[in-house]
XYZ file of C-alpha atoms in Angstrom:
628
model
C -10.374 3.839 4.543
C -12.807 4.239 1.656
C -14.315 7.704 1.441
C -17.652 8.043 3.184
C -19.342 9.061 -0.072
C -18.203 5.853 -1.760
C -19.490 3.679 1.086
C -22.848 5.400 1.316
C -23.270 5.206 -2.443
C -22.773 1.459 -2.428
C -24.279 0.502 0.914
C -26.963 -1.537 -0.823
C -24.292 -3.651 -2.502
C -22.543 -4.232 0.799
C -25.806 -5.340 2.393
C -26.092 -8.004 -0.290
C -22.576 -9.155 0.550
C -23.241 -9.157 4.300
C -26.077 -11.555 3.765
C -24.016 -13.839 1.561
C -22.263 -16.745 3.280
C -19.305 -17.775 2.769
C 14.517 2.507 -6.275
C 16.056 5.902 -5.960
C 17.130 6.018 -9.655
C 13.714 4.886 -10.798
C 11.913 7.304 -8.516
C 13.500 10.206 -10.376
C 11.703 9.099 -13.562
C 8.310 10.322 -12.423
C 5.443 11.926 -14.223
C 5.213 15.674 -13.653
C 2.658 16.522 -11.008
C 1.932 12.862 -10.351
C -0.466 13.509 -7.506
C -2.557 15.898 -9.594
C -2.608 13.451 -12.487
C -3.869 10.579 -10.338
C -5.955 12.489 -7.793
C -9.301 11.387 -9.207
C -8.387 7.790 -10.000
C -8.741 6.616 -6.410
C -11.876 4.675 -5.482
C -14.266 4.278 -8.442
C -12.557 5.372 -11.664
C -13.748 4.518 -15.163
C -10.920 1.995 -15.378
C -12.383 0.057 -12.464
C -15.613 -0.322 -14.416
C -14.241 -2.028 -17.518
C -14.835 -5.466 -16.064
C -18.553 -4.817 -16.185
C -18.875 -3.881 -19.876
C -19.674 -5.863 -23.012
C -16.521 -6.379 -25.065
C -16.898 -6.091 -28.815
C -14.273 -7.218 -31.297
C -13.332 -4.502 -33.771
C -10.136 -6.090 -35.099
C -11.763 -7.116 -38.379
C -12.660 -3.499 -39.056
C -9.083 -2.338 -38.416
C -6.851 -4.426 -40.702
C -3.843 -2.083 -40.462
C -3.567 -1.820 -36.670
C -0.331 -3.093 -35.127
C 1.172 -2.748 -31.659
C 4.939 -2.248 -31.689
C 6.883 -2.523 -28.431
C 10.181 -0.686 -28.014
C 11.605 -3.689 -26.198
C 11.593 -6.532 -28.701
C 13.669 -8.869 -26.522
C 13.201 -9.876 -22.916
C 12.192 -7.344 -20.295
C 14.464 -6.198 -17.493
C 13.383 -6.011 -13.850
C 12.439 -2.326 -13.881
C 12.052 -0.247 -17.015
C 9.865 1.980 -19.168
C 8.438 0.399 -22.318
C 7.166 2.450 -25.244
C 4.039 1.049 -26.889
C 3.336 2.412 -30.366
C -0.016 1.752 -31.993
C 0.122 2.147 -35.783
C -2.468 1.751 -38.515
C -5.275 3.646 -36.745
C -7.720 4.949 -39.342
C -9.242 7.620 -37.109
C -7.775 8.534 -33.699
C -10.408 8.981 -31.004
C -10.497 10.226 -27.436
C -11.494 6.778 -26.243
C -8.571 4.828 -27.694
C -6.600 3.065 -24.966
C -4.034 0.364 -24.319
C -4.166 -2.208 -21.508
C -1.234 -4.099 -20.034
C -2.304 -7.719 -19.466
C -0.450 -10.384 -17.484
C -0.139 -13.236 -18.086
C -0.398 -12.833 -21.834
C -2.824 -15.721 -22.206
C -5.349 -13.987 -19.964
C -8.895 -14.021 -21.224
C -9.773 -10.560 -22.550
C -13.144 -11.679 -23.796
C -16.466 -10.925 -22.185
C -17.546 -13.026 -19.205
C -21.281 -12.462 -19.495
C -22.259 -15.045 -16.900
C -20.051 -13.483 -14.231
C -21.825 -10.148 -13.795
C -22.577 -10.707 -10.102
C -18.919 -11.413 -9.337
C -18.013 -7.785 -9.815
C -20.379 -6.227 -7.302
C -17.583 -6.519 -4.759
C -15.663 -3.772 -6.531
C -18.532 -1.374 -5.849
C -20.034 -1.120 -9.315
C -23.621 -1.922 -10.273
C -23.122 -2.216 -14.040
C -24.813 -5.249 -15.499
C -22.163 -6.967 -17.586
C -18.406 -7.532 -17.270
C -15.814 -6.741 -19.861
C -12.686 -8.776 -19.273
C -12.448 -12.158 -17.618
C -9.040 -11.137 -16.240
C -8.307 -7.674 -14.892
C -5.612 -5.593 -16.655
C -2.635 -4.558 -14.548
C -2.901 -0.989 -15.848
C -4.140 1.030 -18.830
C -3.524 4.344 -20.617
C -5.350 6.478 -23.106
C -3.422 6.987 -26.350
C -4.212 10.687 -26.187
C -1.424 10.850 -23.588
C 0.654 11.190 -26.749
C -0.022 14.870 -27.606
C 0.412 14.179 -31.328
C -2.053 11.301 -31.489
C -5.450 12.971 -31.889
C -4.116 15.458 -34.453
C -2.593 12.595 -36.427
C 0.801 14.236 -36.831
C 2.335 10.838 -37.448
C 0.739 9.740 -40.720
C 1.487 6.731 -42.851
C 0.191 5.780 -46.274
C -1.171 2.245 -46.281
C -2.650 2.090 -49.791
C -2.031 3.948 -53.027
C -4.341 4.327 -56.002
C -3.366 5.977 -59.287
C -0.180 7.275 -57.705
C -1.991 8.893 -54.822
C -2.464 7.758 -51.245
C -5.983 6.448 -50.819
C -5.669 5.096 -47.260
C -3.824 7.053 -44.567
C -3.462 5.892 -40.993
C -2.211 7.461 -37.789
C -0.072 6.319 -34.886
C 0.622 7.190 -31.280
C 3.126 6.202 -28.615
C 2.823 5.957 -24.817
C 5.184 4.766 -22.086
C 4.432 2.088 -19.497
C 6.445 1.472 -16.353
C 6.991 -2.274 -16.162
C 8.517 -4.240 -13.294
C 9.336 -7.917 -13.047
C 6.118 -9.681 -12.055
C 7.491 -13.017 -13.334
C 4.669 -13.781 -15.797
C 4.856 -12.518 -19.373
C 2.868 -9.481 -20.440
C 0.944 -8.336 -23.487
C -0.455 -4.991 -24.588
C -3.985 -4.835 -25.960
C -5.449 -1.919 -27.940
C -9.079 -0.918 -27.433
C -11.197 1.866 -28.808
C -14.493 3.177 -27.437
C -13.142 4.183 -24.018
C -13.355 2.188 -20.821
C -17.139 2.135 -20.888
C -17.955 1.056 -24.471
C -14.786 -0.696 -25.633
C -13.932 -2.544 -28.825
C -10.923 -4.863 -28.891
C -8.842 -3.823 -31.903
C -5.416 -5.442 -31.656
C -2.860 -7.217 -29.498
C 0.915 -7.169 -29.267
C 3.106 -10.231 -29.190
C 3.829 -11.470 -25.658
C 6.924 -10.243 -23.843
C 8.675 -12.222 -21.122
C 11.106 -11.129 -18.451
C 14.783 -11.878 -18.939
C 14.919 -13.552 -15.532
C 11.496 -14.348 -14.033
C 13.294 -16.088 -11.158
C 15.260 -12.977 -10.167
C 15.244 -12.291 -6.394
C 13.563 -8.919 -5.913
C 11.845 -6.491 -3.527
C 13.835 -7.363 -0.398
C 12.561 -5.637 2.744
C 13.743 -5.756 6.338
C 11.948 -6.154 9.651
C 12.943 -6.564 13.286
C 12.267 -9.883 14.989
C 12.875 -8.889 18.621
C 14.031 -6.074 20.876
C 17.717 -6.977 20.967
C 18.396 -5.618 17.444
C 20.958 -8.402 17.025
C 18.888 -10.126 14.318
C 17.042 -8.824 11.269
C 14.646 -10.578 8.906
C 14.836 -10.072 5.151
C 11.873 -11.080 2.973
C 11.970 -11.100 -0.827
C 10.178 -12.486 -3.897
C 11.428 -14.790 -6.638
C 9.999 -16.991 -9.350
C 12.157 -19.857 -8.058
C 11.031 -22.194 -5.266
C 14.506 -23.456 -4.344
C 16.018 -21.920 -1.180
C 18.288 -18.937 -1.685
C 20.741 -17.133 0.567
C 21.585 -13.834 2.164
C 25.291 -13.015 2.192
C 25.975 -10.336 4.791
C 28.576 -8.812 7.051
C 32.022 -10.325 6.815
C 31.295 -13.552 5.000
C 28.181 -14.726 6.856
C 25.421 -16.581 5.002
C 21.919 -17.739 5.864
C 19.515 -19.843 3.784
C 15.923 -18.814 3.131
C 12.719 -20.548 4.062
C 10.331 -20.542 1.092
C 6.570 -20.209 1.012
C 3.785 -19.025 -1.275
C -0.002 -18.864 -1.461
C -2.568 -19.871 -4.044
C -6.020 -18.911 -5.267
C -7.418 -21.524 -2.908
C -5.980 -19.581 0.033
C -8.010 -16.505 -0.874
C -11.349 -15.821 0.777
C -14.560 -15.872 -1.181
C -18.286 -16.240 -0.795
C -21.188 -17.117 -3.060
C -19.886 -14.205 -5.121
C -16.258 -15.018 -5.981
C -13.882 -12.369 -4.690
C -11.468 -10.441 -6.931
C -8.556 -12.259 -5.264
C -10.128 -15.606 -6.055
C -11.177 -14.705 -9.574
C -10.305 -11.942 -12.040
C -7.782 -10.138 -9.794
C -5.591 -13.160 -9.139
C -1.923 -13.048 -10.109
C 0.649 -15.705 -9.252
C 2.844 -14.350 -6.408
C 5.812 -16.575 -7.205
C 7.719 -17.667 -4.109
C 8.333 -15.619 -1.002
C 11.726 -16.139 0.626
C 12.577 -15.160 4.171
C 15.721 -15.499 6.274
C 17.046 -14.027 9.513
C 20.476 -12.420 9.730
C 21.923 -13.104 13.184
C 25.022 -12.052 15.111
C 24.441 -8.368 14.410
C 25.146 -5.398 16.658
C 22.516 -2.741 17.382
C 22.817 0.664 15.695
C 25.338 -0.685 13.199
C 25.605 -0.559 9.418
C 26.114 -3.722 7.395
C 26.148 -4.761 3.747
C 24.175 -7.634 2.212
C 22.946 -9.210 -0.973
C 20.405 -11.979 -1.528
C 19.764 -14.640 -4.169
C 21.801 -17.547 -5.499
C 24.258 -18.390 -8.259
C 21.521 -20.180 -10.186
C 18.942 -17.334 -10.214
C 21.269 -14.320 -9.820
C 21.928 -11.955 -6.937
C 20.553 -8.619 -5.855
C 22.778 -5.579 -5.744
C 24.930 -5.060 -2.667
C 22.823 -3.057 -0.203
C 23.775 -1.257 3.005
C 21.378 -1.411 5.940
C 21.390 -0.308 9.557
C 20.101 -2.159 12.591
C 17.884 -0.193 14.991
C 19.011 0.571 18.554
C 18.318 -2.152 21.089
C 15.525 -1.863 23.610
C 16.649 0.007 26.713
C 19.196 2.222 24.990
C 18.630 5.946 24.747
C 18.003 7.442 21.332
C 15.584 6.381 18.565
C 14.574 8.099 15.339
C 11.550 6.612 13.600
C 8.773 7.608 11.220
C 5.168 6.415 11.308
C 2.250 6.661 8.897
C -0.745 4.746 7.590
C -2.677 4.295 4.357
C 0.152 4.578 1.849
C -0.417 2.282 -1.140
C 1.384 3.224 -4.312
C 1.499 5.760 -7.122
C 2.318 4.691 -10.719
C 5.515 6.041 -12.242
C 3.731 6.393 -15.586
C 0.468 8.033 -16.644
C -1.543 4.829 -16.252
C -4.885 4.344 -14.643
C -5.123 1.355 -12.324
C -7.550 -0.370 -9.987
C -6.448 1.714 -6.995
C -4.067 4.662 -7.074
C -2.844 6.514 -3.995
C -1.704 9.882 -5.340
C 0.549 10.876 -2.427
C 2.461 7.620 -1.943
C 5.351 8.422 -4.270
C 6.117 11.822 -2.722
C 5.948 10.350 0.789
C 8.302 7.444 0.097
C 10.748 9.783 -1.649
C 10.753 12.094 1.377
C 11.345 9.174 3.751
C 14.107 7.829 1.486
C 15.880 11.152 1.898
C 15.710 10.652 5.675
C 17.427 7.285 5.194
C 20.042 8.835 2.901
C 20.818 11.388 5.625
C 21.237 8.658 8.274
C 18.337 10.286 10.073
C 16.165 7.205 10.499
C 16.352 3.962 12.497
C 12.986 2.373 11.693
C 9.609 2.739 9.977
C 6.108 1.880 11.245
C 3.406 1.548 8.566
C 0.144 1.085 10.478
C -2.371 -0.461 8.116
C -3.650 -0.193 4.554
C -0.311 -1.238 3.158
C -0.517 -1.754 -0.629
C -4.267 -1.374 -1.346
C -4.009 -4.395 -3.630
C -7.495 -5.395 -2.407
C -7.588 -8.617 -4.372
C -5.589 -7.477 -7.415
C -2.443 -9.379 -6.510
C 0.012 -7.834 -8.995
C -0.313 -4.595 -7.015
C 1.771 -6.090 -4.192
C 4.817 -6.311 -6.470
C 4.445 -2.684 -7.523
C 4.110 -1.610 -3.886
C 7.200 -3.509 -2.764
C 9.114 -2.050 -5.690
C 8.043 1.442 -4.581
C 9.147 1.119 -0.935
C 12.401 -0.689 -1.708
C 14.685 2.380 -1.308
C 13.510 2.574 2.314
C 12.484 -0.956 3.321
C 15.691 -2.577 2.064
C 17.804 -0.359 4.327
C 15.990 0.044 7.667
C 13.515 -1.965 9.723
C 10.060 -1.672 8.090
C 7.403 -2.695 10.631
C 3.708 -2.953 9.782
C 0.244 -3.304 11.273
C -2.721 -4.846 9.485
C -5.585 -2.677 8.189
C -9.061 -3.188 6.788
C -7.793 -3.378 3.204
C -5.524 -6.278 4.133
C -7.927 -8.332 6.244
C -11.655 -7.564 6.098
C -13.977 -9.837 4.167
C -17.450 -11.270 4.551
C -17.674 -14.354 6.814
C -13.906 -14.490 7.250
C -13.649 -13.887 10.986
C -12.724 -10.214 10.691
C -14.505 -7.821 13.044
C -15.865 -5.738 10.181
C -17.873 -7.686 7.611
C -16.954 -5.608 4.578
C -15.247 -6.733 1.344
C -12.361 -4.269 1.833
C -9.560 -6.797 1.298
C -11.057 -8.046 -1.972
C -10.788 -11.592 -0.647
C -7.153 -11.432 0.503
C -8.109 -11.956 4.164
C -4.610 -11.078 5.369
C -2.872 -13.950 3.558
C -0.686 -11.906 1.155
C -0.014 -9.318 3.867
C 1.250 -11.832 6.415
C 3.255 -13.683 3.759
C 4.966 -10.582 2.382
C 5.378 -8.828 5.744
C 6.077 -11.397 8.487
C 6.057 -9.588 11.819
C 7.119 -11.014 15.212
C 3.625 -12.300 15.979
C 2.697 -15.373 18.007
C 0.819 -17.268 15.297
C -0.803 -17.071 11.870
C -3.743 -14.663 11.622
C -2.899 -13.181 15.027
C -1.190 -10.056 13.731
C -0.445 -8.286 17.004
C 2.987 -7.930 18.556
C 5.221 -5.662 20.580
C 8.814 -4.598 20.137
C 11.220 -2.291 21.923
C 13.645 0.032 20.222
C 15.838 2.270 22.400
C 13.622 4.048 24.938
C 10.289 3.115 23.295
C 8.010 0.112 23.789
C 5.681 -0.280 20.792
C 2.427 -2.192 21.260
C 1.034 -2.939 17.793
C -2.502 -4.335 17.536
C -5.025 -5.398 14.901
C -8.213 -3.379 14.904
C -9.618 -5.913 12.409
C -9.432 -8.887 14.812
C -11.477 -9.401 17.951
C -10.438 -6.837 20.570
C -13.486 -7.215 22.821
C -13.030 -7.653 26.558
C -11.693 -11.128 27.408
C -10.832 -11.864 23.765
C -7.411 -13.360 23.067
C -6.092 -10.084 21.664
C -7.518 -8.074 24.556
C -5.809 -10.312 27.086
C -2.565 -10.033 25.140
C -2.783 -6.215 25.060
C -3.463 -6.104 28.770
C -0.563 -8.409 29.623
C 1.884 -6.816 27.186
C 1.407 -3.238 28.346
C 1.338 -4.190 32.026
C 4.705 -5.932 31.628
C 6.591 -2.891 30.319
C 9.570 -1.877 32.473
C 9.324 1.907 32.355
C 12.850 2.273 33.701
C 14.086 0.283 30.714
C 11.743 1.808 28.097
C 10.103 4.967 29.515
C 7.853 5.518 26.491
C 4.827 3.380 25.673
C 3.448 3.932 22.158
C 0.212 2.166 21.156
C -0.478 1.571 17.438
C -3.420 0.251 15.430
C -5.239 1.064 12.216
C -8.714 2.376 13.115
C -8.691 5.467 15.357
C -10.370 6.207 18.652
C -10.429 9.961 18.069
C -11.053 11.684 14.753
C -13.045 14.742 13.710
C -13.942 12.965 10.485
C -17.648 12.154 10.542
C -17.601 9.631 7.729
C -19.160 6.204 7.919
C -16.858 3.737 9.749
C -14.372 6.420 10.856
C -14.452 5.160 14.432
C -16.073 2.341 16.386
C -17.533 3.194 19.784
C -17.376 -0.453 20.845
C -13.627 -0.503 20.145
C -13.167 2.694 22.135
C -15.239 1.415 25.056
C -13.316 -1.850 25.255
C -9.739 -0.748 24.626
C -9.394 2.889 25.720
C -9.413 2.044 29.468
C -6.327 -0.133 28.895
C -4.443 2.919 27.636
C -5.146 4.793 30.860
C -4.450 1.806 33.095
C -1.040 1.325 31.509
C -0.133 5.037 31.151
C 0.233 4.950 27.368
C 2.023 8.109 26.278
C 1.063 8.219 22.611
C -1.584 6.402 20.529
C -1.110 6.387 16.739
C -3.779 5.373 14.215
C -4.505 5.582 10.479
C -7.677 4.805 8.491
C -8.764 8.444 8.218
C -6.746 10.124 5.501
C -5.467 13.249 7.164
C -3.437 14.342 10.190
C -4.969 15.165 13.559
C -3.523 15.625 17.063
C -5.401 15.750 20.359
C -4.883 17.006 23.883
C -4.280 14.403 26.600
C -7.712 12.885 26.103
C -9.884 10.243 27.734
C -13.597 9.578 27.236
C -13.903 12.563 24.892
C -12.589 15.026 27.471
C -9.272 16.812 27.716
C -7.564 15.685 30.896
C -4.605 17.995 30.294
C -3.534 20.567 27.733
C -0.030 21.055 26.396
C 1.948 24.160 27.286
C 4.119 25.901 24.713
C 7.834 25.796 25.446
C 10.337 28.567 24.670
C 10.331 27.578 20.991
C 6.536 27.612 20.802
C 6.241 23.810 20.644
C 3.241 22.220 22.379
C 4.664 20.289 25.336
C 2.827 17.597 27.299
C 4.163 17.019 30.823
C 3.798 13.297 31.519
C 5.480 13.538 34.898
C 1.938 14.304 35.945
C 0.320 11.751 33.623
C -3.372 12.190 32.892
C -4.136 10.522 29.543
C -2.561 9.604 26.175
C -2.053 11.974 23.281
C -3.733 10.594 20.139
C -2.629 11.263 16.567
C -4.257 10.180 13.312
C -1.551 9.718 10.682
C -3.368 8.201 7.685
C -2.059 10.832 5.254
C 0.690 8.875 3.494
C -0.849 8.267 0.076
C -4.592 7.702 -0.272
C -6.675 10.641 -1.493
C -6.974 12.987 1.466
C -10.053 13.528 3.607
C -10.847 17.168 4.182
C -10.167 18.325 7.710
C -13.161 19.470 9.702
C -13.413 23.193 10.379
C -15.258 22.470 13.599
C -13.211 19.997 15.555
C -14.122 18.683 18.976
C -12.638 20.336 22.062
C -10.008 17.578 22.239
C -8.799 18.242 18.661
C -5.839 20.629 18.677
C -4.416 20.311 15.168
C -5.922 19.182 11.866
C -4.020 19.141 8.566
C -5.068 17.652 5.241
C -1.748 17.227 3.415
C 0.379 14.249 2.425
C 3.232 13.462 4.774
C 4.458 11.395 7.708
C 5.112 11.617 11.443
C 8.779 11.937 12.370
C 9.798 11.059 15.930
C 12.949 11.449 18.014
C 12.907 9.699 21.370
C 15.359 9.922 24.238
C 14.923 8.753 27.827
C 13.413 12.105 28.829
C 11.787 13.513 25.680
C 9.591 12.271 22.857
C 9.687 14.876 20.083
C 7.281 14.531 17.165
C 6.791 16.408 13.906
C 4.317 16.181 11.071
C 6.379 16.577 7.890
C 4.727 17.363 4.551
C 6.170 15.246 1.769
C 6.193 17.863 -1.001
C 8.065 20.652 0.755
C 9.538 18.699 3.714
C 8.074 21.462 5.850
C 7.225 20.743 9.497
C 3.532 21.657 9.827
C 3.047 20.508 13.417
C 5.435 19.897 16.323
C 4.717 18.546 19.756
C 6.744 17.148 22.615
C 6.065 14.785 25.487
C 8.342 14.926 28.522
C 8.885 12.676 31.525
């Protein structure tokens, strides 16, 4: 969810749009205090405004400037590259370097396109670059740059140096995004930039390399698992798994023409576009539930991934399940870059969850909306999948769609906002195929051990008698509570939140869907969208129908033998800049925490134990238990 201040500030822009038709080793190489560094880059940062500035060419005035890249040959799939800018006559605060991909991208001014950029929430009159940089850094990140400790004589006169220049070096985290990259040096800051110099293009050693494999469940038997990965090659590849089994991938992709747009071209359709390569997907069959296997994916012609161990979840109807759930993650850079969208807590959260996987303490993951926050800047999807790989390549990674994956003007989404940047769910559904019934119907259910999960889309029509409403009604009514005693309902936008921001909750959604939760005795409802943690009593129609009682360990315990209403929890605290928790919650609000973390759950036939775990300290800040 965008912060309420951002939305109110730009409501006039949105009105215009409404009326318009239409890992583990890498994770250790992190920047110190990453969250603090990136805390203020979320939403509208200066970097997001560079596309609306006049670009002036200062290269003629800087004849000595050169960009030297530490990696002179081809790039690997995941590495840090040092960019050194030499020949700078006078270092300034506003000197910066952009990473551009592909290298032939237009970094000149697109003066006629000023209206295109309103969709990013900025009212500046003129754009800067015709193609958006992947990331950028100020050269002052080198502590020796502004003081010019690294001097070089460029011209001598009468035996003395008459022209002295300075240099500075910064590191960029680069992953294989298949297209070559180039580094461009600007001065004048993000708001009044001059283009000074460009590096030579750098390509990846293997742009066809199969990468970013992530797993998902396809049904409740846990005897099959889907693996999805990305490659620059369109020819089918394979998964080799178990004891000599192989399966061949189906291959798909999407193009700029698949992106949504309006009279004002969307970022996804225009300056934020990046070629996604080819998305491969294959299903491993003949597996046993709750079992560990080894696999690799790729082909002899394009290379293979590393050998990876993964575990299948328990089958529906069995006893014990350990899962984590969260929303609104996105990604955090591993360098000091500024980017279009940065979610400062994402790195600490994924590292904490990876440790759960390492400890064999996790069967599956549920990420309920606002997945990558690419929002029309397509290269961000690769960086997100790279970030989650230590988790998603080893356990089932299930998702729900959020506003930043689907919503766009005149696209059929419930909410007519430009939140997806023109993606309209296409990249999301391509990268994260869930066991849904059809394209652009991203709702499904799945059973793991003693839990039935009903996963909906709050961004698609949920009104009474709609297709999704009828599906929800039928799905939850069909649950065999002897087989799976627990019914957990998941979606992105919440029914209950103390946050008073614009668009935090939709009364029409609550009025239509909440009665279904009562009718079908839903035990727990989980939502994201609001960027903090909040837990309720057993609540219905804004009233507590039952309160938990503390057990011998002091844990709030809900007795669902005498069912009254669901417990609701907002869990949108997995990465995006946090919303402050209200000091004056409603009577139904029992716990409110504004810290990064995730919800950890342990289900048996008789108990559903849940904990809010903070990602920095791994401390349990809230515990509650539901019993049958």
